[in-house]
Coordinates of N, CA and C in Angstrom, one line a residue:
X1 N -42.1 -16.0 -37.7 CA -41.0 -16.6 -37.1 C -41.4 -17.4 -35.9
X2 N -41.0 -18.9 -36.3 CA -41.4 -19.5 -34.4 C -40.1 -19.6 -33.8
X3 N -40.9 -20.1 -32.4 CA -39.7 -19.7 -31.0 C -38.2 -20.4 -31.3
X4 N -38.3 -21.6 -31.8 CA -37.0 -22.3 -32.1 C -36.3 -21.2 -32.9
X5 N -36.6 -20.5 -33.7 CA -35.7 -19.5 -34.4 C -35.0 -18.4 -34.0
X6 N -36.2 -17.7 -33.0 CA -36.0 -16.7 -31.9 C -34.8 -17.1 -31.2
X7 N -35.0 -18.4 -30.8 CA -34.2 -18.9 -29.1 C -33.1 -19.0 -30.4
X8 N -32.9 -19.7 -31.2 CA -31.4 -19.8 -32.0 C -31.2 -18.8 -32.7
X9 N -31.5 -17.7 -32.9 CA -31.0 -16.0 -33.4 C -30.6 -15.7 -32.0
X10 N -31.2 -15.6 -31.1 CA -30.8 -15.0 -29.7 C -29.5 -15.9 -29.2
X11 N -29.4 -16.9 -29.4 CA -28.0 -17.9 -28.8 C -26.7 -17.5 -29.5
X12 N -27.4 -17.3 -30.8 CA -26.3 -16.9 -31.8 C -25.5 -15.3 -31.1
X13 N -26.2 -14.7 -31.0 CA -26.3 -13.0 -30.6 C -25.5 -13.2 -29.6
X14 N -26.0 -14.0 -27.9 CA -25.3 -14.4 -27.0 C -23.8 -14.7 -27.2
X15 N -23.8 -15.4 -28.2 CA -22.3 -16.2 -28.6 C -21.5 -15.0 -29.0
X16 N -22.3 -14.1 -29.7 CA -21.5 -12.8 -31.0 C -21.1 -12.2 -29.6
X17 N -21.7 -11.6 -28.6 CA -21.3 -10.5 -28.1 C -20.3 -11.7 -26.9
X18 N -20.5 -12.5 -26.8 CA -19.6 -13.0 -25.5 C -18.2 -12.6 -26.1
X19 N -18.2 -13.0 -27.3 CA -16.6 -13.4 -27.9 C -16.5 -12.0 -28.0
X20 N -17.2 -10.9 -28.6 CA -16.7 -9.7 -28.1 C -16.2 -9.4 -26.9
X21 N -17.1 -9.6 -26.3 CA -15.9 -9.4 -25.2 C -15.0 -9.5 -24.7
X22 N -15.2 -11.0 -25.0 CA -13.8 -11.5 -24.7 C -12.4 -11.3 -25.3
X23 N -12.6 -11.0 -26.6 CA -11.6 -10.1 -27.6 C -11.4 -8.7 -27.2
X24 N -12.1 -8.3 -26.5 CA -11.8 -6.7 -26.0 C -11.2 -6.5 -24.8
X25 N -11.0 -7.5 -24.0 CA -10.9 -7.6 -22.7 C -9.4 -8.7 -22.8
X26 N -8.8 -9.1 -23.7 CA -7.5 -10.0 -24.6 C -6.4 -8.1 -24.3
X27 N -5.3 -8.6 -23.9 CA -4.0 -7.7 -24.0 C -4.0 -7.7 -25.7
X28 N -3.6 -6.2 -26.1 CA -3.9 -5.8 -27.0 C -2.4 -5.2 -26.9
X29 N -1.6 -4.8 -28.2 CA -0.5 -4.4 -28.2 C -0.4 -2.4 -28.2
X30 N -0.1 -2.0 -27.2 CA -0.4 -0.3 -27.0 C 0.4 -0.1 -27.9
X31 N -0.2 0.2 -28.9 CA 0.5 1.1 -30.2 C 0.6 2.6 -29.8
X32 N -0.1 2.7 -28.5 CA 0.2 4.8 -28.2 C 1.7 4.5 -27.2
X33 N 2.6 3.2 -27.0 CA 3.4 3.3 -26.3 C 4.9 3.1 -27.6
X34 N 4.9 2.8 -28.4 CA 6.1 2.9 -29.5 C 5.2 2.6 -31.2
X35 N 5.7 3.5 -31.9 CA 5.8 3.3 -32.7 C 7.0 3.4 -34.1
X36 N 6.4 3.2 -35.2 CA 7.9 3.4 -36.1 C 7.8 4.6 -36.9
X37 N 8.3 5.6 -37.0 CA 8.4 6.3 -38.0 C 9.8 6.6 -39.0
X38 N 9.8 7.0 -39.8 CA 11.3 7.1 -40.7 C 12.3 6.2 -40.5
X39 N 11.7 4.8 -40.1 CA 13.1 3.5 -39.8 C 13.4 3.8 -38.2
X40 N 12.8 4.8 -37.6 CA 13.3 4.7 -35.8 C 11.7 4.2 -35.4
X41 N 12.4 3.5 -34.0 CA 11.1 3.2 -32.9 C 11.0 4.5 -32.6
X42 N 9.8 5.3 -32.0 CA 9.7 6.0 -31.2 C 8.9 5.1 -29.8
X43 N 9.3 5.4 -28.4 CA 8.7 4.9 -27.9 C 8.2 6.8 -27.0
X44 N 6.8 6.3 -26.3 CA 6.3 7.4 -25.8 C 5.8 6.7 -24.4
X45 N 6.6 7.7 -23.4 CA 6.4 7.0 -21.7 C 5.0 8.3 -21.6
X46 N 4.3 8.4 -22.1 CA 2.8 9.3 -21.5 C 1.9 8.2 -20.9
X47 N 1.6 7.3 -21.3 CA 1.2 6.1 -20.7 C 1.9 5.1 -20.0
X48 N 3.2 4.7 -19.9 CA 3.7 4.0 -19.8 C 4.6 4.4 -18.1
X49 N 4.6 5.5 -18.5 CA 5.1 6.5 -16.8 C 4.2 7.5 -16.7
X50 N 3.0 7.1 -16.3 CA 2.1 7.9 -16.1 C 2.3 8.5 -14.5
X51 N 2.9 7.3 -13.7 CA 2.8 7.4 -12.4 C 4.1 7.9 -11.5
X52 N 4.9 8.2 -12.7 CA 6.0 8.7 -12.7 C 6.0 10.4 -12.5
X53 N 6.3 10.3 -11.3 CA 6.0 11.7 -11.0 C 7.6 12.7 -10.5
X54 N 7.7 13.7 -11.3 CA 8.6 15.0 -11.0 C 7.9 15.6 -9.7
X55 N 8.5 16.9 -10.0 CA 8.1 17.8 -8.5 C 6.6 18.4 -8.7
X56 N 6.2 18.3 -10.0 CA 5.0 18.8 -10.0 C 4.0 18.0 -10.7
X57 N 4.5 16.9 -11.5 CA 3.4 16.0 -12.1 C 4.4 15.0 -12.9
X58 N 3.5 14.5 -13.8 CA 4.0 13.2 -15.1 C 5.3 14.0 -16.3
X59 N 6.5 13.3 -15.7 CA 7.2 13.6 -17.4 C 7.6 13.2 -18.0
X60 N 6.7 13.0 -18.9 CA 7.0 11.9 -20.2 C 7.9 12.2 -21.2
X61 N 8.3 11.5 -21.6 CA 9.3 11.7 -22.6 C 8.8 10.6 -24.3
X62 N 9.9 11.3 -25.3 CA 9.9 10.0 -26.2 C 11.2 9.8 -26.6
X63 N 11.4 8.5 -26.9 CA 12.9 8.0 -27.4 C 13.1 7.6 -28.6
X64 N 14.0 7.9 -29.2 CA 13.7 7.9 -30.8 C 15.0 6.8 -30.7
X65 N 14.3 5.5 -31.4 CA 15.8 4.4 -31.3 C 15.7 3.9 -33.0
X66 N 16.5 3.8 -33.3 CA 17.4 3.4 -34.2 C 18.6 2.5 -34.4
X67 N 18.2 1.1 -35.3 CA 19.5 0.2 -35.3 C 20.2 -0.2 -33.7
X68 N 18.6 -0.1 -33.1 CA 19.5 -0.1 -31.3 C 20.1 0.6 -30.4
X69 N 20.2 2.0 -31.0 CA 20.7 3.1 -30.9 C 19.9 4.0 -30.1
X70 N 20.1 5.1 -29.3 CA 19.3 5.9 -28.7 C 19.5 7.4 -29.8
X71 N 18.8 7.4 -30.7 CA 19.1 8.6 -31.4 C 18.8 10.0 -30.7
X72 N 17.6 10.1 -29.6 CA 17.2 11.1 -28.8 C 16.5 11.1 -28.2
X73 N 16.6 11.6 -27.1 CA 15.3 12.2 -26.0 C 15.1 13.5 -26.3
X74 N 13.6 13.5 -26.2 CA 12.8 14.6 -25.8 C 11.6 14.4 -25.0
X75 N 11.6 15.8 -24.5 CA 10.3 16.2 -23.5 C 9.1 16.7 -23.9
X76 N 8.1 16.0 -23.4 CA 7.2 15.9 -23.9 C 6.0 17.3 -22.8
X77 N 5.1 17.7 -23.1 CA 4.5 18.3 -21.9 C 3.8 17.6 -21.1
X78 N 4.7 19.1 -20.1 CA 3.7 18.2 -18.7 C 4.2 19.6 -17.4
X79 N 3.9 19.4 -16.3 CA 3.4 20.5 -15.6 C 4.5 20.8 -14.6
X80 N 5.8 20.5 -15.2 CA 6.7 21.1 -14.7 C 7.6 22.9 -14.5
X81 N 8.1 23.3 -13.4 CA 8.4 24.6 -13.6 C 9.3 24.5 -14.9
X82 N 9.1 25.8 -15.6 CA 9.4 25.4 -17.0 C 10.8 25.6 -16.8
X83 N 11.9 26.8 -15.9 CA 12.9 27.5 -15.6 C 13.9 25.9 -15.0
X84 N 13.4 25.1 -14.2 CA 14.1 24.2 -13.6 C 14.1 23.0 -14.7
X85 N 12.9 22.8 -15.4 CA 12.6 21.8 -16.7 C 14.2 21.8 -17.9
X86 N 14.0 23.3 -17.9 CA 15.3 23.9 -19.2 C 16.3 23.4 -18.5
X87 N 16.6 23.5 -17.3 CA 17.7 23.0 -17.0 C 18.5 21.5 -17.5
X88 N 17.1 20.2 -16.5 CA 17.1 19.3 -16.7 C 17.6 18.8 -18.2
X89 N 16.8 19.0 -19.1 CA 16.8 19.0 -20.5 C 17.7 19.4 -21.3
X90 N 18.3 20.8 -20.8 CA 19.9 20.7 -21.1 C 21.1 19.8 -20.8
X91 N 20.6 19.3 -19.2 CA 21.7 18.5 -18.8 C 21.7 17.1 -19.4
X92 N 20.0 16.8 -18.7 CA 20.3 15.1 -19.4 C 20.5 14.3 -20.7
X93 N 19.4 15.3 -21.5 CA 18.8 14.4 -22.6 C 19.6 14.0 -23.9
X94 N 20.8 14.7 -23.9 CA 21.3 14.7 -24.8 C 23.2 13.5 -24.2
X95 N 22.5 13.0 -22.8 CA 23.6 12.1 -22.6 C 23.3 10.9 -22.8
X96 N 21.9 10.0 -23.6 CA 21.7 9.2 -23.9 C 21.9 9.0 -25.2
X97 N 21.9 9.6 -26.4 CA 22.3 10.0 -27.8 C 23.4 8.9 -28.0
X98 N 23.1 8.1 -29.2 CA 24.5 7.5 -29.4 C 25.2 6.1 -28.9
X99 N 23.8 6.2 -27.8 CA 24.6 5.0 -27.1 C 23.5 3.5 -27.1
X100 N 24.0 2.7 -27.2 CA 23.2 1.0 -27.4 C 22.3 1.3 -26.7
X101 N 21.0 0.4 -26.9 CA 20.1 0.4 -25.7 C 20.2 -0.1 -24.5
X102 N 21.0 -1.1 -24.4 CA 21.5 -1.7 -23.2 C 22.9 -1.2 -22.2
X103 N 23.7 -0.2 -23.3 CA 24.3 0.3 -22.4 C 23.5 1.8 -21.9
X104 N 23.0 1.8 -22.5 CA 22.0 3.4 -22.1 C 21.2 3.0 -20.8
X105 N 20.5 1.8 -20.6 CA 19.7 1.3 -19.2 C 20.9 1.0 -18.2
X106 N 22.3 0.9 -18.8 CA 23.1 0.7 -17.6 C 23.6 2.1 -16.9
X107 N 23.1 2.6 -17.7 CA 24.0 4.2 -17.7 C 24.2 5.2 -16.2
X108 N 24.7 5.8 -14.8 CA 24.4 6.4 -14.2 C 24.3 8.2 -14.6
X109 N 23.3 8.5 -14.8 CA 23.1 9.5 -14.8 C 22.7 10.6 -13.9
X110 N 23.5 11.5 -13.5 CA 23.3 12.4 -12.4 C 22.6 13.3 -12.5
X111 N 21.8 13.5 -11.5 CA 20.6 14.7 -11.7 C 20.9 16.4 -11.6
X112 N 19.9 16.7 -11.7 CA 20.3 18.2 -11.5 C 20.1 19.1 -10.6
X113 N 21.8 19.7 -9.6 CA 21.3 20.3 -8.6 C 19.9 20.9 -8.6
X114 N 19.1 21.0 -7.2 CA 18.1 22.1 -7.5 C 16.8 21.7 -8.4
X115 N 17.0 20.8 -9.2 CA 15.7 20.0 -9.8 C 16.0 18.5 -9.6
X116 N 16.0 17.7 -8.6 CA 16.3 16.2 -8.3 C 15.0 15.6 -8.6
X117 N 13.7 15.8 -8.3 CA 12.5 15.1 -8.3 C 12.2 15.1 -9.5
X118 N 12.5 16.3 -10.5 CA 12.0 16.5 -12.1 C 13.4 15.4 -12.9
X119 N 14.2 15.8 -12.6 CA 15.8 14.9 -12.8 C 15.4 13.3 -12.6
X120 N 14.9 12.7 -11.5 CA 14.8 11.5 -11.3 C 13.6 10.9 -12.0
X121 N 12.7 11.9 -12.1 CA 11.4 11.7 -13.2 C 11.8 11.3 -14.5
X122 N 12.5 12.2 -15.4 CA 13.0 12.0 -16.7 C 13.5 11.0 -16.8
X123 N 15.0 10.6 -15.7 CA 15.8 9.5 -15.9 C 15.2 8.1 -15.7
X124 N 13.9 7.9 -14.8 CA 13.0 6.8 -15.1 C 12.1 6.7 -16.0
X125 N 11.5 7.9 -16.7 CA 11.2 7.4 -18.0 C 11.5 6.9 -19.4
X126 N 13.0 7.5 -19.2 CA 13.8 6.6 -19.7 C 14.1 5.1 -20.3
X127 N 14.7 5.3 -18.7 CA 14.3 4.0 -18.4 C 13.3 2.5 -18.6
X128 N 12.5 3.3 -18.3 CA 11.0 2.5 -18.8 C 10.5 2.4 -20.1
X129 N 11.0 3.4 -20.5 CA 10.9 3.8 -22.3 C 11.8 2.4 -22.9
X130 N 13.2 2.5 -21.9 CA 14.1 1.8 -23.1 C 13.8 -0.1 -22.8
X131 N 13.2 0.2 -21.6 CA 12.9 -1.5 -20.5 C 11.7 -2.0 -21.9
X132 N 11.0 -0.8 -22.3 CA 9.7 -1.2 -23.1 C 10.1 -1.8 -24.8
X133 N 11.1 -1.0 -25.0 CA 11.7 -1.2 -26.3 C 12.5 -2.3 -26.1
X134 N 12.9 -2.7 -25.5 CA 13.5 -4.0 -25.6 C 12.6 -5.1 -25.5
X135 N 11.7 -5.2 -25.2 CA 10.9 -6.3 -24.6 C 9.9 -6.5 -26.1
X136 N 9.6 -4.9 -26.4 CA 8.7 -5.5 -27.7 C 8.8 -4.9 -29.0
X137 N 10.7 -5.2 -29.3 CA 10.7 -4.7 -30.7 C 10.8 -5.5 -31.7

């Protein structure tokens, strides 16, 4: 092998890994933040409200949407007191059900005596869950 070949295998190589990069380092569509299962989005705030913090950590949620529809919330784990969690989960999640996605983001939802920081947690992941689904369904 002479050097002209070397130097043009190696330019080549240069070229292969740049555009790698540059393709890895391109916004990519987070498929761990909604997906589709049985005809519903599910959207999952574990990444998306990571920074979303209750009284004791991240509470993520998923939203199960349908025809535009909020078919359900649920709680996902995370390091909440489990006694004040049941609460929350009783009160809120089942007041999004049923309703548009746009009227669901307009929705006031009241927290729960006694658990406000876990209460305000959930109701912005929500939030952000349904801000997400709208933007990229």
């Amino acid at each position: 092998m002479n050097k002209k070949n070397i130097t043009g295998m190696l330019s080549g190589f240069a070229l292969l890994l740049a555009t790698a990069t540059l393709i890895s380092a391109m916004p990519q569509k987070n498929d761990e933040v909604m997906t589709k299962e049985d005809g519903m989005y599910v959207v999952n705030t574990t990444t998306l409200g990571s920074k979303v913090i209750g009284y004791v950590g991240p509470t993520p949620v998923k939203i199960y949407i349908k025809k535009n529809k909020v078919v359900k919330v649920e709680g996902l784990k995370n390091q909440e007191t489990p006694k004040y969690y049941a609460k929350v989960k009783k009160a809120l999640f089942d007041q999004w059900n049923d309703k548009k996605v746009s009227d669901a983001l307009t929705m006031q939802v009241d927290g729960v005596t006694g658990a406000t920081f876990t209460s305000d947690a959930v109701k912005e992941n929500v939030r952000l869950g349904l801000e997400y689904y709208k933007s990229h369904k």
